Coordinates of C-alpha atoms in Angstrom, one line a residue:
M1 CA 6.7 -15.8 -17.5
S2 CA 4.0 -17.9 -19.1
V3 CA 3.7 -20.3 -22.1
S4 CA 1.0 -19.5 -24.8
L5 CA -1.2 -22.3 -26.1
G6 CA 0.2 -23.6 -29.2
D7 CA 3.7 -22.0 -28.7
A8 CA 6.5 -24.0 -27.0
E9 CA 8.6 -20.8 -26.5
P10 CA 8.3 -19.2 -23.1
Y11 CA 7.1 -15.6 -23.2
Y12 CA 5.8 -13.0 -20.9
D13 CA 2.4 -12.9 -19.4
L14 CA 0.5 -10.2 -21.1
G15 CA -2.9 -10.7 -19.9
S16 CA -6.0 -11.4 -22.0
Y17 CA -5.8 -8.7 -24.6
R18 CA -6.7 -9.8 -28.3
R19 CA -7.4 -8.0 -31.5
P20 CA -8.6 -10.3 -34.4
T21 CA -6.9 -9.6 -37.6
E22 CA -7.0 -10.8 -41.2
T23 CA -4.2 -13.4 -40.8
P24 CA -5.1 -16.9 -41.4
T25 CA -2.1 -17.9 -39.3
P26 CA -2.7 -18.2 -35.3
A27 CA 1.0 -17.8 -34.7
A28 CA 1.2 -14.5 -36.6
Q29 CA -2.0 -13.4 -34.7
M30 CA -0.4 -14.3 -31.5
W31 CA 2.7 -12.1 -32.1
F32 CA 0.6 -9.1 -33.4
D33 CA -1.5 -9.1 -30.2
R34 CA 1.9 -9.3 -28.2
G35 CA 3.2 -6.3 -30.2
M36 CA -0.1 -4.2 -29.6
V37 CA 0.1 -4.9 -25.8
W38 CA 3.8 -3.7 -25.8
S39 CA 2.9 -0.7 -27.7
Y40 CA 0.2 0.1 -25.2
A41 CA 2.8 -0.5 -22.4
F42 CA 5.3 2.0 -24.1
N43 CA 7.9 -0.8 -24.8
H44 CA 8.2 0.0 -28.3
E45 CA 11.3 -1.9 -29.0
E46 CA 9.8 -5.1 -27.8
A47 CA 6.6 -4.2 -29.8
I48 CA 8.6 -3.9 -32.9
R49 CA 10.2 -7.4 -32.3
C50 CA 6.9 -8.8 -32.1
F51 CA 5.4 -7.3 -35.1
D52 CA 8.5 -8.4 -36.9
R53 CA 8.0 -11.8 -35.8
A54 CA 4.4 -11.8 -37.0
L55 CA 5.7 -10.5 -40.3
E56 CA 8.1 -13.3 -40.5
I57 CA 5.2 -15.8 -40.3
D58 CA 2.9 -13.8 -42.5
P59 CA 4.7 -11.2 -44.7
D60 CA 1.3 -10.2 -46.2
M61 CA -0.1 -9.0 -42.8
A62 CA -0.7 -5.3 -43.6
I63 CA -1.7 -4.4 -39.9
A64 CA 1.7 -5.8 -38.6
R65 CA 3.4 -3.6 -41.1
W66 CA 1.4 -0.8 -39.5
G67 CA 2.3 -1.8 -36.0
V68 CA 5.9 -1.4 -36.9
A69 CA 5.6 2.0 -38.4
Y70 CA 3.4 3.1 -35.4
A71 CA 5.9 1.7 -32.8
V72 CA 9.0 3.2 -34.5
G73 CA 7.5 6.7 -34.5
P74 CA 7.1 9.3 -31.7
N75 CA 5.1 8.6 -28.5
Y76 CA 3.9 10.4 -25.3
N77 CA 7.3 10.0 -23.8
K78 CA 9.6 10.3 -26.8
T79 CA 8.4 12.9 -29.0
W80 CA 10.2 13.9 -32.2
E81 CA 12.3 16.5 -30.2
A82 CA 13.7 13.5 -28.2
F83 CA 15.1 11.7 -31.2
D84 CA 18.7 11.9 -32.1
P85 CA 19.5 12.6 -35.8
V86 CA 20.5 9.0 -36.5
D87 CA 17.5 7.6 -34.7
M88 CA 15.3 10.1 -36.5
A89 CA 16.5 9.3 -40.0
A90 CA 16.2 5.6 -39.2
S91 CA 12.8 5.7 -37.8
L92 CA 11.3 7.9 -40.6
A93 CA 12.7 5.6 -43.2
R94 CA 11.5 2.4 -41.6
A95 CA 7.9 3.9 -40.9
R96 CA 7.5 5.1 -44.6
M97 CA 8.9 1.9 -45.9
E98 CA 6.5 -0.4 -43.9
L99 CA 3.4 1.8 -44.5
G100 CA 4.2 1.7 -48.2
L101 CA 4.4 -2.2 -48.3
A102 CA 1.2 -2.4 -46.0
A103 CA -0.7 -0.5 -48.6
S104 CA -0.5 -3.4 -51.0
S105 CA -0.8 -6.2 -48.4
R106 CA -3.8 -8.1 -46.9
G107 CA -6.0 -6.2 -44.4
S108 CA -9.6 -5.3 -43.5
A109 CA -11.5 -1.9 -44.1
V110 CA -10.6 -0.6 -40.6
E111 CA -6.9 -1.8 -40.9
F112 CA -6.5 0.2 -44.1
G113 CA -8.1 3.2 -42.3
L114 CA -5.3 2.8 -39.7
I115 CA -2.7 2.6 -42.2
E116 CA -3.8 5.6 -44.1
A117 CA -4.2 7.7 -41.1
L118 CA -0.6 6.8 -40.0
Q119 CA 0.7 7.7 -43.3
T120 CA -0.1 11.3 -42.6
R121 CA 2.2 11.2 -39.5
F122 CA 5.2 10.9 -41.8
P123 CA 4.8 13.2 -44.6
T124 CA 8.7 13.4 -45.2
D125 CA 11.8 11.4 -45.1
D126 CA 13.8 14.4 -44.1
P127 CA 14.5 14.4 -40.4
N128 CA 15.4 18.1 -40.4
D129 CA 11.9 19.1 -41.8
T130 CA 10.4 19.9 -38.4
E131 CA 7.5 21.9 -40.2
A132 CA 6.5 19.0 -42.1
L133 CA 6.7 16.6 -39.1
D134 CA 4.6 18.9 -36.8
A135 CA 2.1 19.1 -39.6
G136 CA 2.1 15.5 -39.8
A137 CA 1.4 15.0 -35.9
A138 CA -1.7 17.4 -36.5
A139 CA -3.0 15.6 -39.5
Y140 CA -2.6 12.3 -38.0
A141 CA -4.6 13.4 -35.0
D142 CA -7.3 14.7 -37.3
A143 CA -7.4 11.5 -39.3
M144 CA -7.6 9.2 -36.2
A145 CA -10.3 11.4 -34.6
A146 CA -12.2 11.0 -37.8
L147 CA -11.6 7.3 -37.7
A148 CA -12.9 6.8 -34.2
K149 CA -16.0 8.5 -35.4
A150 CA -16.3 6.1 -38.3
Y151 CA -15.6 3.1 -36.0
P152 CA -17.0 4.2 -32.6
D153 CA -17.3 0.6 -31.3
D154 CA -13.6 -0.4 -32.3
I155 CA -11.9 0.0 -28.9
D156 CA -8.3 0.1 -30.3
V157 CA -9.4 2.7 -32.9
L158 CA -10.4 4.9 -29.8
A159 CA -7.4 4.1 -27.8
L160 CA -5.4 5.1 -30.8
A161 CA -7.3 8.2 -31.5
A162 CA -6.8 9.6 -27.9
D163 CA -3.1 8.8 -28.2
A164 CA -2.9 10.8 -31.3
L165 CA -4.7 13.7 -29.7
V166 CA -2.5 13.9 -26.5
N167 CA 0.7 13.4 -28.3
L168 CA 0.0 16.8 -29.9
T169 CA 1.1 18.5 -26.5
A170 CA 2.7 15.6 -24.6
W171 CA 3.1 16.5 -21.0
A172 CA 1.4 19.8 -21.5
L173 CA -2.2 18.7 -21.6
W174 CA -3.5 21.1 -19.0
D175 CA -2.5 24.5 -17.7
T176 CA -1.8 23.5 -14.1
S177 CA -2.3 26.9 -12.8
T178 CA -5.8 27.3 -14.0
G179 CA -7.0 23.7 -14.7
E180 CA -8.1 24.6 -18.2
P181 CA -6.7 22.9 -21.4
A182 CA -3.2 24.1 -22.1
P183 CA -2.6 26.1 -25.4
N184 CA -3.3 24.0 -28.5
S185 CA -4.1 21.0 -26.3
R186 CA -6.9 18.6 -27.7
V187 CA -7.3 16.8 -24.2
V188 CA -10.9 17.6 -23.7
E189 CA -11.5 15.7 -27.1
A190 CA -9.3 12.9 -25.9
K191 CA -10.9 12.6 -22.4
K192 CA -14.4 12.3 -24.1
I193 CA -13.2 9.5 -26.3
L194 CA -11.7 7.8 -23.3
D195 CA -14.7 8.4 -21.0
D196 CA -17.0 6.9 -23.6
A197 CA -14.7 3.9 -23.7
L198 CA -14.5 3.6 -20.0
A199 CA -18.4 3.3 -20.0
T200 CA -18.2 0.0 -21.8
P201 CA -16.9 -3.3 -20.3
V202 CA -14.3 -3.7 -23.0
G203 CA -13.0 -0.2 -22.4
R204 CA -12.4 -1.1 -18.7
E205 CA -10.3 -4.0 -19.5
H206 CA -8.2 -2.3 -22.3
P207 CA -4.6 -1.6 -21.4
G208 CA -4.3 1.3 -23.7
I209 CA -7.6 3.1 -22.6
L210 CA -6.6 2.7 -19.0
H211 CA -3.0 3.8 -19.5
L212 CA -3.9 6.9 -21.5
Y213 CA -6.7 7.9 -19.1
V214 CA -4.0 8.2 -16.3
H215 CA -2.0 10.5 -18.4
T216 CA -4.8 12.5 -19.5
M217 CA -5.9 13.2 -15.9
E218 CA -2.7 13.3 -14.0
M219 CA -1.9 16.9 -14.5
S220 CA -5.4 18.0 -14.4
A221 CA -7.2 19.7 -11.6
S222 CA -8.9 16.5 -10.4
P223 CA -6.4 13.6 -10.8
Q224 CA -8.5 11.6 -8.4
D225 CA -11.1 11.1 -11.2
A226 CA -8.6 8.6 -12.7
L227 CA -8.4 6.6 -9.5
P228 CA -11.0 4.0 -10.7
A229 CA -9.0 3.6 -14.0
A230 CA -5.7 3.2 -12.1
D231 CA -7.2 0.6 -9.9
L232 CA -8.5 -1.5 -13.1
L233 CA -5.0 -1.2 -14.5
R234 CA -3.2 -2.8 -11.6
G235 CA -2.3 -6.4 -12.5
L236 CA -4.0 -6.3 -15.8
V237 CA -0.9 -7.0 -17.8
P238 CA 1.3 -8.9 -15.2
D239 CA 4.6 -8.8 -17.2
A240 CA 4.4 -5.2 -18.6
G241 CA 6.3 -3.2 -15.9
H242 CA 5.5 0.1 -17.2
L243 CA 1.6 -0.7 -16.8
Q244 CA 2.3 -2.3 -13.3
H245 CA 3.7 1.1 -12.6
M246 CA 1.3 3.6 -14.2
P247 CA -1.3 3.7 -11.4
S248 CA 1.2 5.5 -9.2
H249 CA 1.0 8.6 -11.5
I250 CA -2.4 9.0 -9.8
D251 CA -1.5 7.4 -6.4
V252 CA 1.1 9.9 -5.6
L253 CA -1.1 12.9 -6.5
C254 CA -3.7 11.6 -4.1
G255 CA -1.5 10.9 -1.1
N256 CA -1.5 6.9 -1.8
Y257 CA 2.1 6.8 -1.2
R258 CA 2.0 3.2 0.1
D259 CA 0.1 2.1 -3.1
S260 CA 2.7 3.9 -5.2
V261 CA 5.5 2.1 -3.4
V262 CA 3.8 -1.2 -3.9
S263 CA 3.0 -0.6 -7.6
N264 CA 6.4 0.3 -8.5
Q265 CA 8.1 -2.6 -6.6
A266 CA 5.9 -4.9 -8.5
A267 CA 7.1 -3.1 -11.7
V268 CA 10.5 -3.5 -10.8
S269 CA 10.3 -7.0 -10.1
V270 CA 8.8 -7.5 -13.5
D271 CA 11.7 -5.4 -15.1
R272 CA 14.3 -7.7 -13.5
R273 CA 12.9 -10.5 -15.5
F274 CA 12.8 -8.4 -18.8
V275 CA 16.3 -7.5 -18.2
E276 CA 17.3 -11.1 -17.8
R277 CA 15.8 -11.9 -21.2
E278 CA 16.6 -8.8 -23.2
G279 CA 19.5 -7.2 -21.5
P280 CA 20.0 -3.6 -20.2
L281 CA 21.1 -1.9 -23.5
N282 CA 17.8 -0.6 -24.6
F283 CA 15.4 2.5 -24.5
Y284 CA 13.3 0.5 -21.8
S285 CA 16.3 1.2 -19.4
L286 CA 14.7 4.7 -19.0
Y287 CA 11.4 3.1 -17.9
R288 CA 13.2 0.8 -15.6
A289 CA 14.9 3.9 -14.1
H290 CA 11.4 5.7 -13.9
N291 CA 10.0 2.9 -11.7
L292 CA 12.9 3.0 -9.1
H293 CA 12.7 6.8 -9.3
F294 CA 9.1 6.5 -8.3
I295 CA 9.8 4.3 -5.3
V296 CA 12.4 6.7 -4.0
Y297 CA 10.0 9.6 -4.3
S298 CA 6.9 8.0 -2.8
A299 CA 8.7 6.2 0.0
M300 CA 10.3 9.5 1.1
F301 CA 6.7 11.1 1.4
E302 CA 5.7 8.3 3.7
G303 CA 9.1 8.3 5.8
N304 CA 10.0 4.9 4.4
S305 CA 13.8 5.0 4.5
R306 CA 14.5 1.6 3.9
A307 CA 12.7 1.3 0.6
A308 CA 13.9 4.7 -0.5
F309 CA 17.6 3.6 0.0
A310 CA 17.1 0.2 -1.4
A311 CA 15.7 1.7 -4.7
A312 CA 18.2 4.5 -5.0
E313 CA 20.9 2.2 -4.6
E314 CA 19.6 -0.4 -7.3
L315 CA 19.1 2.5 -9.7
A316 CA 22.6 3.8 -9.2
D317 CA 23.9 0.3 -9.8
Q318 CA 21.9 -0.1 -13.0
L319 CA 23.4 2.9 -14.6
T320 CA 26.7 1.6 -15.6
P321 CA 29.2 3.7 -17.6
S322 CA 28.6 1.1 -20.5
I323 CA 24.9 2.3 -20.6
L324 CA 25.6 5.9 -20.2
A325 CA 28.3 5.9 -22.9
I326 CA 25.7 4.8 -25.6
E327 CA 25.4 7.8 -28.0
S328 CA 22.5 6.8 -30.1
P329 CA 20.1 7.3 -28.3
P330 CA 22.0 9.6 -26.0
M331 CA 21.7 7.5 -22.8
A332 CA 23.6 9.9 -20.6
D333 CA 21.4 12.8 -21.4
W334 CA 18.4 10.8 -20.5
L335 CA 19.6 8.6 -17.5
E336 CA 22.7 10.0 -15.7
A337 CA 20.6 12.4 -13.5
F338 CA 18.9 9.4 -11.9
V339 CA 22.3 8.3 -10.4
P340 CA 22.5 10.6 -7.4
L341 CA 19.0 10.1 -6.1
R342 CA 20.7 8.6 -3.0
T343 CA 22.0 11.9 -2.1
H344 CA 18.3 13.3 -1.9
V345 CA 17.4 10.4 0.3
L346 CA 20.3 11.2 2.6
V347 CA 19.1 14.8 2.8
R348 CA 15.3 13.9 3.6
F349 CA 16.4 11.7 6.5
G350 CA 19.2 13.8 7.8
R351 CA 22.1 11.6 7.4
W352 CA 24.6 14.3 7.5
D353 CA 28.0 12.3 8.1
E354 CA 27.0 10.0 5.3
L355 CA 26.4 13.0 2.9
I356 CA 29.8 14.5 3.8
A357 CA 31.5 11.1 3.1
Q358 CA 29.8 10.6 -0.2
P359 CA 32.8 10.4 -2.9
L360 CA 32.6 12.0 -6.2
P361 CA 32.4 10.0 -9.3
A362 CA 35.5 9.1 -11.1
D363 CA 34.3 10.6 -14.5
L364 CA 33.1 14.1 -13.6
D365 CA 32.1 14.7 -17.2
L366 CA 30.0 11.5 -17.8
Y367 CA 28.5 11.8 -14.2
C368 CA 28.3 15.7 -14.1
S369 CA 24.8 15.9 -12.7
T370 CA 25.9 13.4 -10.1
A371 CA 29.0 15.5 -9.2
A372 CA 26.9 18.5 -8.7
T373 CA 24.2 16.8 -6.6
V374 CA 27.1 15.4 -4.4
H375 CA 28.3 18.8 -3.8
Y376 CA 24.8 20.2 -2.9
G377 CA 24.3 17.3 -0.4
R378 CA 27.7 17.8 1.3
G379 CA 26.9 21.6 1.4
V380 CA 23.5 20.9 3.2
A381 CA 25.3 18.5 5.6
H382 CA 28.0 20.9 6.5
A383 CA 25.6 23.6 7.0
A384 CA 23.4 21.5 9.4
K385 CA 26.4 20.6 11.4
G386 CA 27.5 24.2 11.8
N387 CA 30.6 24.0 9.4
T388 CA 29.8 27.0 7.4
T389 CA 33.3 27.5 5.9
Q390 CA 33.1 23.9 4.4
A391 CA 29.7 24.5 3.5
R392 CA 30.6 27.6 1.5
A393 CA 33.4 25.6 -0.3
E394 CA 31.0 23.0 -1.4
R395 CA 28.7 25.8 -2.7
D396 CA 31.5 27.1 -4.9
A397 CA 32.3 23.5 -6.0
F398 CA 28.5 23.1 -6.7
T399 CA 28.6 26.1 -8.9
A400 CA 31.7 24.9 -10.8
A401 CA 30.3 21.4 -11.1
C402 CA 26.9 22.9 -12.6
A403 CA 28.8 24.8 -15.3
R404 CA 30.0 21.5 -16.7
I405 CA 26.4 20.2 -17.3
P406 CA 25.3 20.3 -20.9
D407 CA 21.9 22.0 -21.8
T408 CA 20.8 18.3 -23.1
R409 CA 21.0 16.7 -19.7
Y410 CA 17.4 15.9 -18.5
L411 CA 15.5 14.3 -15.7
F412 CA 12.5 13.5 -17.9
N413 CA 10.8 16.6 -18.6
N414 CA 12.9 19.0 -16.8
T415 CA 16.6 20.0 -17.4
V416 CA 19.1 19.1 -14.8
A417 CA 20.1 22.9 -14.9
D418 CA 16.4 23.9 -13.8
I419 CA 16.4 21.3 -11.2
L420 CA 19.8 22.1 -9.8
A421 CA 18.8 25.8 -9.6
V422 CA 16.4 24.8 -6.8
A423 CA 19.3 23.1 -5.0
G424 CA 21.4 26.2 -5.3
S425 CA 18.8 28.3 -3.7
M426 CA 18.1 25.7 -0.9
L427 CA 21.9 25.5 -0.1
D428 CA 22.1 29.1 0.1
G429 CA 19.2 29.4 2.5
E430 CA 20.8 26.5 4.7
I431 CA 24.0 28.4 4.8
A432 CA 22.6 31.6 5.6
Y433 CA 20.5 30.2 8.4
R434 CA 23.5 28.7 10.1
T435 CA 25.3 32.1 10.0
G436 CA 22.3 33.6 11.8
D437 CA 21.1 35.6 8.7
Y438 CA 17.5 34.4 9.2
D439 CA 16.1 37.1 6.9
G440 CA 18.4 36.3 4.0
S441 CA 17.8 32.5 4.5
F442 CA 14.1 32.8 4.3
A443 CA 14.5 35.0 1.2
H444 CA 16.7 32.2 -0.5
L445 CA 14.2 29.5 0.6
R446 CA 11.3 31.5 -0.8
R447 CA 13.3 31.8 -4.1
A448 CA 13.8 28.0 -4.0
I449 CA 10.2 27.5 -3.5
E450 CA 9.4 29.7 -6.4
L451 CA 11.8 27.7 -8.7
D452 CA 10.3 24.5 -7.4
D453 CA 6.8 25.3 -8.1
A454 CA 7.7 26.6 -11.6
L455 CA 9.2 23.5 -12.8
P456 CA 7.5 21.9 -15.8
Y457 CA 5.0 19.2 -15.0
D458 CA 6.5 16.0 -14.2
E459 CA 5.7 12.9 -12.2
P460 CA 7.8 12.3 -10.0
W461 CA 8.2 16.0 -9.6
G462 CA 11.5 17.4 -10.7
W463 CA 12.7 18.4 -7.2
M464 CA 12.7 15.4 -5.0
Q465 CA 12.1 17.0 -1.4
P466 CA 9.3 19.7 -1.4
T467 CA 11.2 23.0 -0.6
R468 CA 8.3 24.0 1.7
H469 CA 9.4 21.3 4.1
A470 CA 12.6 23.0 4.9
Y471 CA 11.0 26.4 5.0
G472 CA 8.2 25.5 7.2
A473 CA 10.6 23.7 9.7
L474 CA 13.0 26.7 10.0
L475 CA 10.0 29.2 10.3
L476 CA 8.8 27.1 13.3
E477 CA 12.2 26.9 14.7
Q478 CA 12.4 30.7 14.7
G479 CA 8.7 31.0 16.1
H480 CA 7.0 32.2 13.0
V481 CA 4.0 29.7 13.6
E482 CA 1.4 31.5 11.6
E483 CA 3.3 31.7 8.6
A484 CA 4.5 28.1 8.9
T485 CA 0.8 27.1 9.2
Q486 CA 0.2 28.6 5.9
V487 CA 3.1 26.8 4.2
Y488 CA 2.0 23.4 5.6
A489 CA -1.5 23.9 4.6
A490 CA -0.6 24.8 1.0
D491 CA 1.7 21.8 0.8
L492 CA -0.9 19.4 2.1
G493 CA -3.6 20.8 -0.4
L494 CA -5.8 22.1 2.4
D495 CA -6.3 25.4 0.7
P496 CA -6.3 26.5 -3.0
T497 CA -3.1 28.5 -3.0
L498 CA -1.0 25.8 -5.0
A499 CA -1.2 24.3 -8.4
R500 CA -2.6 20.7 -7.9
P501 CA 0.6 19.0 -8.9
C502 CA 2.5 21.0 -6.2
Q503 CA 0.2 19.9 -3.4
H504 CA 1.2 16.8 -1.5
P505 CA -1.9 15.3 0.3
G506 CA -1.4 13.4 3.5
N507 CA 2.4 13.4 3.5
V508 CA 3.8 12.7 7.1
W509 CA 6.3 15.5 7.1
S510 CA 3.8 18.3 6.5
L511 CA 1.1 16.6 8.7
H512 CA 3.6 16.8 11.5
G513 CA 4.5 20.4 11.0
Y514 CA 0.9 21.5 10.6
H515 CA -0.2 19.5 13.6
E516 CA 2.4 21.3 15.6
C517 CA 1.4 24.6 14.2
L518 CA -2.3 24.0 15.2
Q519 CA -1.4 22.9 18.7
R520 CA 0.8 26.0 19.3
L521 CA -1.9 28.3 17.8
G522 CA -4.5 26.8 20.2
R523 CA -6.6 25.6 17.2
T524 CA -7.3 22.4 19.2
S525 CA -10.3 21.0 17.3
E526 CA -8.3 21.1 14.1
A527 CA -5.4 19.5 15.8
V528 CA -7.3 16.6 16.8
I529 CA -8.4 15.9 13.2
I530 CA -4.8 16.5 11.8
G531 CA -3.5 14.4 14.8
Q532 CA -5.6 11.4 13.7
Q533 CA -4.1 11.7 10.2
L534 CA -0.6 12.1 11.4
A535 CA -0.9 9.0 13.6
L536 CA -2.0 6.8 10.7
A537 CA 0.8 8.3 8.5
Q538 CA 3.4 8.0 11.2
A539 CA 2.6 4.3 11.6
R540 CA 4.2 3.4 8.3
A541 CA 7.2 5.6 8.8
D542 CA 10.3 3.6 9.8
V543 CA 12.2 6.5 11.3
P544 CA 11.0 9.0 14.0
I545 CA 9.1 12.1 12.5
R546 CA 10.2 15.0 14.6
A547 CA 9.9 17.8 12.0
S548 CA 9.1 18.5 8.4
C549 CA 12.9 18.7 7.7
A550 CA 15.9 17.4 9.4
C551 CA 17.5 20.8 9.0
R552 CA 15.3 21.8 11.9
L553 CA 17.9 20.9 14.4
E554 CA 15.9 22.0 17.5
A555 CA 13.1 19.4 16.9
A556 CA 15.6 16.8 15.3
G557 CA 17.5 16.6 18.5
A558 CA 20.8 17.7 17.2

């Protein structure tokens, strides 16, 4: 927290961002700047509070009314489809009202350009007129692209233009199987705007430009191209948790698992201060969950059990029934699937007895994803311990629990149903393996891999532990070394067989499996190279790495 000059009220440290406006009042300018930073940091509720404070001080400030309308509308992580009916109607009404008032308020030419462009985004007050709203999104992107050409030196106009373009196909910017732009995507146009901005000193210090560049490049065929932008974003806005977190979207794709853990731990620390001030009952709870989710995912890749367990437990503790019971927005649909992440950590580290001892939630309807995941974890543990009868019983209970999960339940970009379909195939594979049906087991595990690879792009990925880690481990246990070698090479991104987001460079689990394969095949020179990488990766693990999956009991010492 910091205290701004001329303002006795303590506030967050939001860095050095400024955008001069037409207001004659320094306090209104200060609150507007804060609102812009929060908008770029995707904390739109706090942005609206700041813009409203600016308007309390200067009611004739047109650009602050634009700010409210911008922040209340859709964004990259909350498209119109994610709005519930109450939220949609209220947001449309507020945006149209503010833009109407802004048109007759005080502002500069570029500010009125932004206002006129944003008006095209809200062509109707009917929340059910999806055709008009879709047309409005396209019209807004066109208007902002034109405004960027008219004001090529205005860094905020460039950021907002890129934002409008990527929002047309949010989270579907690139075809990950080909590396080409996805259908209807205008990502190439957005990338050109951002590249030009990053060629300037002001662009390299702009939170919106850097944030959007990470999103623009993360699902491309070359996410590493965004590493410089990610590095520039680190610490740029100290008290904006989401911006502290954002470099990890690139880190995790490039094998920088330690950097990803550290960035998200910094974000979580900032988020705790935000909750102390604003409370937990807000949309930003989704972002707080996302940061902890990222720690769990990244820490598991580096074999860091302590960090993974700590984050999973903190996350589950945050998601109380009082938060999940909020109906508008529908918090359970967005957040409940984060609760059982600890189950995935227990599976990752082979904690079979703890998995079996996990209790079911008291409210099986509110915590429906959690219940199904607990049954999955118990089933895997029973299979690993040779208790196949109990494992099958858990498989039946898992199926029944999945039937209670509504279609509206998501974990970011993936439905819980799609994610748990991977769990079902994994569990079938583990049970078949323990009954000696190796061919059947491997068929189930290959099906799990297909389902895992086919999940819509997300970061972290929808399924927490790569399915190839279990498949490769059990192939090795049965002596299928050549096939296991191919599985690990693909997972590590050492061959081009997988889409880029399905590759996990430098992860300690596949490095271990691949190194063993190379040694057993007599590929000594390659084994030396991979062995060095493995030694470096193992140095950060806080558990012994004996196999790519604890389900390989032979190597795990069970």
